[in-house]
mmCIF file of C-alpha atoms in Angstrom:
data_model
loop_
_atom_site.group_PDB
_atom_site.id
_atom_site.type_symbol
_atom_site.label_atom_id
_atom_site.label_comp_id
_atom_site.label_asym_id
_atom_site.label_seq_id
_atom_site.Cartn_x
_atom_site.Cartn_y
_atom_site.Cartn_z
ATOM 1 C CA UNK C 1 3.745 12.496 24.516
ATOM 2 C CA UNK C 2 2.337 15.712 23.007
ATOM 3 C CA UNK C 3 5.797 16.826 21.961
ATOM 4 C CA UNK C 4 6.402 13.428 20.410
ATOM 5 C CA UNK C 5 3.200 13.686 18.361
ATOM 6 C CA UNK C 6 4.000 17.221 17.190
ATOM 7 C CA UNK C 7 7.480 16.114 16.137
ATOM 8 C CA UNK C 8 6.076 13.184 14.161
ATOM 9 C CA UNK C 9 3.475 15.448 12.515
ATOM 10 C CA UNK C 10 6.198 17.882 11.458
ATOM 11 C CA UNK C 11 8.266 15.060 10.013
ATOM 12 C CA UNK C 12 5.204 13.727 8.176
ATOM 13 C CA UNK C 13 4.519 17.119 6.596
ATOM 14 C CA UNK C 14 8.122 17.429 5.381
ATOM 15 C CA UNK C 15 8.015 13.937 3.868
ATOM 16 C CA UNK C 16 4.780 14.641 1.992
ATOM 17 C CA UNK C 17 6.183 17.889 0.548
ATOM 18 C CA UNK C 18 9.377 16.121 -0.539
ATOM 19 C CA UNK C 19 7.383 13.338 -2.198
ATOM 20 C CA UNK C 20 5.288 15.832 -4.169
ATOM 21 C CA UNK C 21 8.418 17.774 -5.180
ATOM 22 C CA UNK C 22 10.347 14.720 -6.370
ATOM 23 C CA UNK C 23 7.335 13.317 -8.249
ATOM 24 C CA UNK C 24 6.563 16.694 -9.814
ATOM 25 C CA UNK C 25 10.139 17.170 -11.062
ATOM 26 C CA UNK C 26 10.495 13.621 -12.416
ATOM 27 C CA UNK C 27 7.190 13.743 -14.310
ATOM 28 C CA UNK C 28 7.956 17.106 -15.890
ATOM 29 C CA UNK C 29 11.445 16.046 -16.965
ATOM 30 C CA UNK C 30 10.145 13.096 -18.976
ATOM 31 C CA UNK C 31 10.389 13.529 -22.756
ATOM 32 C CA UNK C 32 7.249 14.226 -24.757
ATOM 33 C CA UNK C 33 5.297 16.334 -22.306
ATOM 34 C CA UNK C 34 1.617 16.543 -21.414
ATOM 35 C CA UNK C 35 0.694 18.744 -24.388
ATOM 36 C CA UNK C 36 1.657 16.127 -26.967
ATOM 37 C CA UNK C 37 -0.196 13.407 -25.034
ATOM 38 C CA UNK C 38 -3.380 15.519 -24.795
ATOM 39 C CA UNK C 39 -3.423 17.166 -28.227
ATOM 40 C CA UNK C 40 -2.231 14.088 -30.116
ATOM 41 C CA UNK C 41 0.515 13.368 -32.612
ATOM 42 C CA UNK C 42 -0.998 15.605 -35.283
ATOM 43 C CA UNK C 43 -0.788 18.766 -33.143
ATOM 44 C CA UNK C 44 1.442 21.502 -34.530
ATOM 45 C CA UNK C 45 4.222 23.205 -32.632
ATOM 46 C CA UNK C 46 2.105 26.372 -32.467
ATOM 47 C CA UNK C 47 -0.795 24.468 -30.891
ATOM 48 C CA UNK C 48 1.527 22.837 -28.374
ATOM 49 C CA UNK C 49 3.091 26.188 -27.499
ATOM 50 C CA UNK C 50 -0.349 27.769 -27.038
ATOM 51 C CA UNK C 51 -1.467 24.901 -24.803
ATOM 52 C CA UNK C 52 1.704 25.082 -22.686
ATOM 53 C CA UNK C 53 1.239 28.841 -22.285
ATOM 54 C CA UNK C 54 -2.411 28.477 -21.292
ATOM 55 C CA UNK C 55 -1.635 25.783 -18.713
ATOM 56 C CA UNK C 56 1.528 27.461 -17.450
ATOM 57 C CA UNK C 57 3.807 24.652 -18.635
ATOM 58 C CA UNK C 58 6.167 27.159 -20.280
ATOM 59 C CA UNK C 59 6.998 28.774 -16.952
ATOM 60 C CA UNK C 60 10.063 27.854 -14.871
ATOM 61 C CA UNK C 61 9.669 24.577 -13.008
ATOM 62 C CA UNK C 62 9.757 26.200 -9.581
ATOM 63 C CA UNK C 63 6.871 28.493 -10.545
ATOM 64 C CA UNK C 64 4.834 25.546 -11.786
ATOM 65 C CA UNK C 65 5.455 23.726 -8.505
ATOM 66 C CA UNK C 66 4.480 26.809 -6.490
ATOM 67 C CA UNK C 67 1.228 27.051 -8.463
ATOM 68 C CA UNK C 68 0.617 23.341 -7.857
ATOM 69 C CA UNK C 69 1.083 23.745 -4.092
ATOM 70 C CA UNK C 70 -1.228 26.764 -4.095
ATOM 71 C CA UNK C 71 -3.960 24.715 -5.763
ATOM 72 C CA UNK C 72 -3.391 21.890 -3.294
ATOM 73 C CA UNK C 73 -3.943 24.234 -0.354
ATOM 74 C CA UNK C 74 -7.266 25.189 -1.950
ATOM 75 C CA UNK C 75 -8.196 21.513 -2.306
ATOM 76 C CA UNK C 76 -7.732 21.434 -6.079
ATOM 77 C CA UNK C 77 -5.840 18.370 -7.306
ATOM 78 C CA UNK C 78 -6.100 19.472 -10.929
ATOM 79 C CA UNK C 79 -8.068 18.452 -14.001
ATOM 80 C CA UNK C 80 -7.563 15.435 -16.259
ATOM 81 C CA UNK C 81 -8.078 16.255 -19.913
ATOM 82 C CA UNK C 82 -7.728 12.583 -20.761
ATOM 83 C CA UNK C 83 -10.698 11.614 -18.563
ATOM 84 C CA UNK C 84 -12.472 14.964 -18.941
ATOM 85 C CA UNK C 85 -13.071 15.200 -15.194
ATOM 86 C CA UNK C 86 -11.370 16.555 -12.111
ATOM 87 C CA UNK C 87 -8.675 14.491 -10.417
ATOM 88 C CA UNK C 88 -10.632 14.489 -7.154
ATOM 89 C CA UNK C 89 -13.676 13.036 -8.907
ATOM 90 C CA UNK C 90 -11.643 10.392 -10.734
ATOM 91 C CA UNK C 91 -9.900 9.294 -7.528
ATOM 92 C CA UNK C 92 -13.130 9.410 -5.533
ATOM 93 C CA UNK C 93 -14.795 6.981 -7.944
ATOM 94 C CA UNK C 94 -11.978 4.439 -7.777
ATOM 95 C CA UNK C 95 -10.552 4.781 -4.258
ATOM 96 C CA UNK C 96 -13.348 2.785 -2.511
ATOM 97 C CA UNK C 97 -12.751 -0.139 -4.869
ATOM 98 C CA UNK C 98 -9.029 -0.244 -4.146
ATOM 99 C CA UNK C 99 -9.709 0.127 -0.415
ATOM 100 C CA UNK C 100 -12.093 -2.838 -0.590
ATOM 101 C CA UNK C 101 -9.483 -4.998 -2.306
ATOM 102 C CA UNK C 102 -6.640 -3.883 -0.009
ATOM 103 C CA UNK C 103 -8.570 -4.162 3.254
ATOM 104 C CA UNK C 104 -9.987 -7.571 2.351
ATOM 105 C CA UNK C 105 -6.541 -8.947 1.482
ATOM 106 C CA UNK C 106 -4.941 -7.394 4.583
ATOM 107 C CA UNK C 107 -7.555 -8.746 6.991
ATOM 108 C CA UNK C 108 -7.377 -12.185 5.416
ATOM 109 C CA UNK C 109 -3.577 -12.081 5.518
ATOM 110 C CA UNK C 110 -3.536 -11.180 9.222
ATOM 111 C CA UNK C 111 -6.013 -13.965 10.046
ATOM 112 C CA UNK C 112 -3.804 -16.491 8.256
ATOM 113 C CA UNK C 113 -0.354 -15.091 9.121
ATOM 114 C CA UNK C 114 -0.841 -14.823 12.902
ATOM 115 C CA UNK C 115 -1.423 -18.555 13.544
ATOM 116 C CA UNK C 116 1.287 -19.467 11.039
ATOM 117 C CA UNK C 117 3.795 -17.212 12.790
ATOM 118 C CA UNK C 118 2.826 -18.596 16.180
ATOM 119 C CA UNK C 119 3.245 -22.191 14.982
ATOM 120 C CA UNK C 120 6.658 -21.325 13.535
ATOM 121 C CA UNK C 121 7.799 -19.738 16.799
ATOM 122 C CA UNK C 122 6.495 -22.495 19.040
ATOM 123 C CA UNK C 123 7.840 -25.234 16.739
ATOM 124 C CA UNK C 124 10.944 -23.360 15.660
ATOM 125 C CA UNK C 125 13.778 -25.308 14.069
ATOM 126 C CA UNK C 126 11.415 -28.223 13.449
ATOM 127 C CA UNK C 127 9.644 -29.421 10.335
ATOM 128 C CA UNK C 128 6.568 -27.127 10.713
ATOM 129 C CA UNK C 129 8.878 -24.125 10.966
ATOM 130 C CA UNK C 130 10.966 -25.201 7.996
ATOM 131 C CA UNK C 131 7.897 -26.011 5.866
ATOM 132 C CA UNK C 132 6.064 -22.734 6.522
ATOM 133 C CA UNK C 133 9.263 -20.721 6.165
ATOM 134 C CA UNK C 134 10.040 -22.374 2.815
ATOM 135 C CA UNK C 135 6.548 -21.731 1.482
ATOM 136 C CA UNK C 136 6.685 -18.111 2.696
ATOM 137 C CA UNK C 137 10.030 -17.551 0.972
ATOM 138 C CA UNK C 138 8.659 -19.092 -2.224
ATOM 139 C CA UNK C 139 5.579 -16.846 -2.131
ATOM 140 C CA UNK C 140 7.655 -13.768 -1.327
ATOM 141 C CA UNK C 141 10.105 -14.450 -4.171
ATOM 142 C CA UNK C 142 7.358 -15.045 -6.738
ATOM 143 C CA UNK C 143 6.475 -11.942 -8.813
ATOM 144 C CA UNK C 144 2.930 -10.892 -8.095
ATOM 145 C CA UNK C 145 1.963 -10.826 -11.773
ATOM 146 C CA UNK C 146 3.141 -14.442 -12.119
ATOM 147 C CA UNK C 147 1.166 -15.381 -9.010
ATOM 148 C CA UNK C 148 -1.933 -13.788 -10.510
ATOM 149 C CA UNK C 149 -1.440 -15.566 -13.830
ATOM 150 C CA UNK C 150 -1.139 -18.905 -12.029
ATOM 151 C CA UNK C 151 -4.368 -18.148 -10.176
ATOM 152 C CA UNK C 152 -6.150 -17.426 -13.460
ATOM 153 C CA UNK C 153 -4.803 -20.580 -15.133
ATOM 154 C CA UNK C 154 -5.609 -22.854 -12.189
ATOM 155 C CA UNK C 155 -9.022 -21.553 -11.133
ATOM 156 C CA UNK C 156 -10.362 -20.206 -14.427
ATOM 157 C CA UNK C 157 -8.884 -22.589 -17.009
ATOM 158 C CA UNK C 158 -7.885 -25.898 -15.408
ATOM 159 C CA UNK C 159 -10.705 -25.796 -12.841
ATOM 160 C CA UNK C 160 -13.157 -23.191 -14.148
ATOM 161 C CA UNK C 161 -14.729 -22.296 -10.811
ATOM 162 C CA UNK C 162 -13.917 -18.557 -10.702
ATOM 163 C CA UNK C 163 -14.043 -15.781 -13.303
ATOM 164 C CA UNK C 164 -10.675 -14.604 -14.688
ATOM 165 C CA UNK C 165 -11.745 -10.960 -14.599
ATOM 166 C CA UNK C 166 -12.577 -8.774 -11.626
ATOM 167 C CA UNK C 167 -16.000 -7.068 -11.293
ATOM 168 C CA UNK C 168 -16.433 -4.287 -13.856
ATOM 169 C CA UNK C 169 -19.101 -2.283 -12.065
ATOM 170 C CA UNK C 170 -18.893 1.493 -12.000
ATOM 171 C CA UNK C 171 -20.230 1.784 -8.448
ATOM 172 C CA UNK C 172 -19.397 -0.123 -5.272
ATOM 173 C CA UNK C 173 -22.836 -1.749 -5.322
ATOM 174 C CA UNK C 174 -22.133 -3.182 -8.774
ATOM 175 C CA UNK C 175 -18.722 -4.445 -7.649
ATOM 176 C CA UNK C 176 -20.141 -6.113 -4.546
ATOM 177 C CA UNK C 177 -22.853 -7.711 -6.673
ATOM 178 C CA UNK C 178 -20.152 -9.945 -8.187
ATOM 179 C CA UNK C 179 -18.251 -11.323 -5.153
ATOM 180 C CA UNK C 180 -16.855 -14.265 -7.123
ATOM 181 C CA UNK C 181 -14.898 -11.849 -9.287
ATOM 182 C CA UNK C 182 -13.122 -10.466 -6.213
ATOM 183 C CA UNK C 183 -11.790 -13.830 -5.052
ATOM 184 C CA UNK C 184 -8.763 -14.209 -7.337
ATOM 185 C CA UNK C 185 -7.490 -10.594 -7.002
ATOM 186 C CA UNK C 186 -7.892 -10.770 -3.221
ATOM 187 C CA UNK C 187 -6.124 -14.131 -2.948
ATOM 188 C CA UNK C 188 -3.257 -12.919 -5.135
ATOM 189 C CA UNK C 189 -2.613 -9.953 -2.848
ATOM 190 C CA UNK C 190 -3.188 -12.037 0.288
ATOM 191 C CA UNK C 191 -0.564 -14.678 -0.502
ATOM 192 C CA UNK C 192 2.225 -12.098 -0.773
ATOM 193 C CA UNK C 193 1.063 -10.296 2.382
ATOM 194 C CA UNK C 194 0.898 -13.534 4.375
ATOM 195 C CA UNK C 195 4.488 -14.320 3.384
ATOM 196 C CA UNK C 196 5.643 -10.980 4.811
ATOM 197 C CA UNK C 197 3.533 -10.886 7.967
ATOM 198 C CA UNK C 198 4.170 -14.478 9.041
ATOM 199 C CA UNK C 199 7.936 -13.961 9.074
ATOM 200 C CA UNK C 200 7.614 -10.795 11.164
ATOM 201 C CA UNK C 201 5.288 -12.507 13.634
ATOM 202 C CA UNK C 202 7.609 -15.504 13.917
ATOM 203 C CA UNK C 203 10.616 -13.298 14.623
ATOM 204 C CA UNK C 204 8.742 -11.230 17.193
ATOM 205 C CA UNK C 205 7.297 -14.295 18.901
ATOM 206 C CA UNK C 206 10.700 -15.992 19.132
ATOM 207 C CA UNK C 207 12.165 -12.876 20.791
ATOM 208 C CA UNK C 208 9.313 -12.703 23.294
ATOM 209 C CA UNK C 209 9.448 -16.409 24.131
ATOM 210 C CA UNK C 210 12.973 -15.833 25.477
ATOM 211 C CA UNK C 211 11.915 -12.983 27.774
ATOM 212 C CA UNK C 212 11.881 -13.270 31.543
ATOM 213 C CA UNK C 213 8.134 -12.671 31.867
ATOM 214 C CA UNK C 214 7.469 -15.846 29.859
ATOM 215 C CA UNK C 215 9.638 -17.903 32.194
ATOM 216 C CA UNK C 216 7.890 -16.295 35.154
ATOM 217 C CA UNK C 217 4.449 -17.157 33.759
ATOM 218 C CA UNK C 218 5.508 -20.759 33.222
ATOM 219 C CA UNK C 219 6.964 -20.992 36.715
ATOM 220 C CA UNK C 220 3.571 -19.943 38.117
ATOM 221 C CA UNK C 221 2.042 -23.019 36.550
ATOM 222 C CA UNK C 222 0.161 -21.366 33.683
ATOM 223 C CA UNK C 223 -0.691 -23.626 30.787
ATOM 224 C CA UNK C 224 1.400 -23.340 27.637
ATOM 225 C CA UNK C 225 -1.603 -22.168 25.631
ATOM 226 C CA UNK C 226 -2.312 -19.374 28.105
ATOM 227 C CA UNK C 227 1.332 -18.325 28.092
ATOM 228 C CA UNK C 228 1.419 -18.213 24.299
ATOM 229 C CA UNK C 229 -1.946 -16.551 23.652
ATOM 230 C CA UNK C 230 -2.389 -14.453 26.770
ATOM 231 C CA UNK C 231 1.140 -13.133 27.177
ATOM 232 C CA UNK C 232 3.556 -13.786 24.312
ATOM 233 C CA UNK C 233 1.220 -13.220 21.375
ATOM 234 C CA UNK C 234 -0.087 -9.931 22.753
ATOM 235 C CA UNK C 235 3.427 -8.513 23.009
ATOM 236 C CA UNK C 236 4.563 -10.196 19.820
ATOM 237 C CA UNK C 237 1.972 -8.326 17.754
ATOM 238 C CA UNK C 238 3.417 -4.885 18.551
ATOM 239 C CA UNK C 239 5.833 -4.852 15.569
ATOM 240 C CA UNK C 240 3.002 -5.968 13.282
ATOM 241 C CA UNK C 241 1.094 -2.792 14.192
ATOM 242 C CA UNK C 242 3.971 -0.736 12.810
ATOM 243 C CA UNK C 243 4.238 -3.022 9.791
ATOM 244 C CA UNK C 244 0.580 -2.446 8.880
ATOM 245 C CA UNK C 245 1.236 1.274 8.504
ATOM 246 C CA UNK C 246 4.550 0.956 6.698
ATOM 247 C CA UNK C 247 3.294 -1.711 4.284
ATOM 248 C CA UNK C 248 0.882 0.640 2.483
ATOM 249 C CA UNK C 249 3.257 1.496 -0.422
ATOM 250 C CA UNK C 250 3.969 -2.177 -1.084
ATOM 251 C CA UNK C 251 0.264 -2.951 -0.861
ATOM 252 C CA UNK C 252 -0.561 -0.259 -3.428
ATOM 253 C CA UNK C 253 2.199 -1.371 -5.782
ATOM 254 C CA UNK C 254 0.817 -4.894 -5.555
ATOM 255 C CA UNK C 255 -2.706 -3.575 -6.132
ATOM 256 C CA UNK C 256 -1.466 -1.708 -9.209
ATOM 257 C CA UNK C 257 -0.246 -4.932 -10.815
ATOM 258 C CA UNK C 258 -3.232 -6.982 -9.642
ATOM 259 C CA UNK C 259 -5.782 -4.425 -10.850
ATOM 260 C CA UNK C 260 -4.060 -4.251 -14.235
ATOM 261 C CA UNK C 261 -3.907 -8.036 -14.473
ATOM 262 C CA UNK C 262 -7.553 -8.613 -13.512
ATOM 263 C CA UNK C 263 -8.805 -5.378 -15.129
ATOM 264 C CA UNK C 264 -10.167 -4.160 -11.802
ATOM 265 C CA UNK C 265 -11.317 -0.501 -12.050
ATOM 266 C CA UNK C 266 -9.486 0.831 -9.012
ATOM 267 C CA UNK C 267 -6.709 3.272 -8.205
ATOM 268 C CA UNK C 268 -3.983 0.972 -9.483
ATOM 269 C CA UNK C 269 -5.542 0.652 -12.919
ATOM 270 C CA UNK C 270 -6.173 4.401 -12.970
ATOM 271 C CA UNK C 271 -2.489 5.066 -12.218
ATOM 272 C CA UNK C 272 -1.381 2.564 -14.876
ATOM 273 C CA UNK C 273 -3.546 4.145 -17.568
ATOM 274 C CA UNK C 274 -2.459 7.656 -16.542
ATOM 275 C CA UNK C 275 1.206 6.651 -16.872
ATOM 276 C CA UNK C 276 0.600 5.341 -20.394
ATOM 277 C CA UNK C 277 -1.198 8.549 -21.422
ATOM 278 C CA UNK C 278 1.120 10.958 -19.554
ATOM 279 C CA UNK C 279 -1.814 12.212 -17.526
ATOM 280 C CA UNK C 280 0.296 14.272 -15.106
ATOM 281 C CA UNK C 281 -2.552 15.540 -12.872
ATOM 282 C CA UNK C 282 -3.757 11.987 -12.216
ATOM 283 C CA UNK C 283 -0.217 10.733 -11.564
ATOM 284 C CA UNK C 284 0.478 13.569 -9.126
ATOM 285 C CA UNK C 285 -2.894 13.198 -7.406
ATOM 286 C CA UNK C 286 -2.568 9.447 -6.861
ATOM 287 C CA UNK C 287 1.057 9.759 -5.724
ATOM 288 C CA UNK C 288 0.105 12.493 -3.267
ATOM 289 C CA UNK C 289 -2.759 10.421 -1.888
ATOM 290 C CA UNK C 290 -0.582 7.321 -1.428
ATOM 291 C CA UNK C 291 2.200 9.324 0.248
ATOM 292 C CA UNK C 292 -0.265 10.982 2.647
ATOM 293 C CA UNK C 293 -1.856 7.602 3.439
ATOM 294 C CA UNK C 294 1.575 6.057 4.038
ATOM 295 C CA UNK C 295 2.704 8.858 6.319
ATOM 296 C CA UNK C 296 -0.576 8.815 8.235
ATOM 297 C CA UNK C 297 -0.403 5.033 8.518
ATOM 298 C CA UNK C 298 3.117 5.227 9.939
ATOM 299 C CA UNK C 299 2.029 8.012 12.300
ATOM 300 C CA UNK C 300 -0.967 6.042 13.571
ATOM 301 C CA UNK C 301 1.238 2.964 13.983
ATOM 302 C CA UNK C 302 3.759 4.982 16.010
ATOM 303 C CA UNK C 303 1.008 6.404 18.221
ATOM 304 C CA UNK C 304 -0.517 2.978 18.836
ATOM 305 C CA UNK C 305 2.890 1.480 19.523
ATOM 306 C CA UNK C 306 3.684 4.286 21.961
ATOM 307 C CA UNK C 307 0.319 3.820 23.653
ATOM 308 C CA UNK C 308 0.882 0.120 24.360
ATOM 309 C CA UNK C 309 4.647 0.048 24.934
ATOM 310 C CA UNK C 310 5.794 1.841 28.110
ATOM 311 C CA UNK C 311 9.374 2.044 26.827
ATOM 312 C CA UNK C 312 8.265 4.212 23.895
ATOM 313 C CA UNK C 313 6.146 6.396 26.163
ATOM 314 C CA UNK C 314 9.135 6.907 28.472
ATOM 315 C CA UNK C 315 11.423 7.794 25.560
ATOM 316 C CA UNK C 316 8.813 10.196 24.152
ATOM 317 C CA UNK C 317 8.435 11.872 27.540
ATOM 318 C CA UNK C 318 12.180 12.472 27.838
ATOM 319 C CA UNK C 319 12.563 13.843 24.279
#
């Protein structure tokens, strides 16, 4: 098991370095450059050259990347001239808000998706299965920005019961002081997540319902509810554990659109604004954070899966 964990940690480190390298190269190959975005359209070529020399942007790309990695090791994510603050400070102000939105939508999605997946598996190939599956496919195929717009039209225009804009507070206390403003962004993210999770749970439950241990439990006279909840559901949730870790990039991409749509001051909106202004330090810092969170999420999911599944533990012990 220890060797398995060390191997996964090594793989995670390589993935994070590759993500930073690819993002760094792509951002620096874009036309225009950071100097023009920071100094403005009226800046002369001499001013741009002086800025690039001061910041090291006129050096070879590999040297710039080496300097970037050196600063990362020292805990320095860079400085945003557009926001006039460090990248760490900018991310630290907005990360809790995005975490609140993402965690709330994920928890709500799991609470809704688990019973839906169980009903689909137990009533598979019947009208409940077909109905839920059709609605899940419809939700999954609907662009998230369109889903958000429909939420705004329905619940802020047709039935004006919720505000069309998310809370605009600078601190978490100010955001939590307006819970009604969090409802529409959270529901928009939740609907898409439910569509994904319910299909995974259905598939896993169907596979487990055909296992020998389920037939054995039924032959012992256990009630159907106890067989489903006490045996099948527990094993059927194993793949969902892995999915929770691997779904982080999709969750952030959804949060990016939702935060832009509802003007929610989180990481997604920060990334969107940085892309428009060519704020390279912010773009690199957010990308690095998301890649580290994704890798750590996948690592934690693998560890949990190995801890509860004896087949994984056996494979890890032999490797």
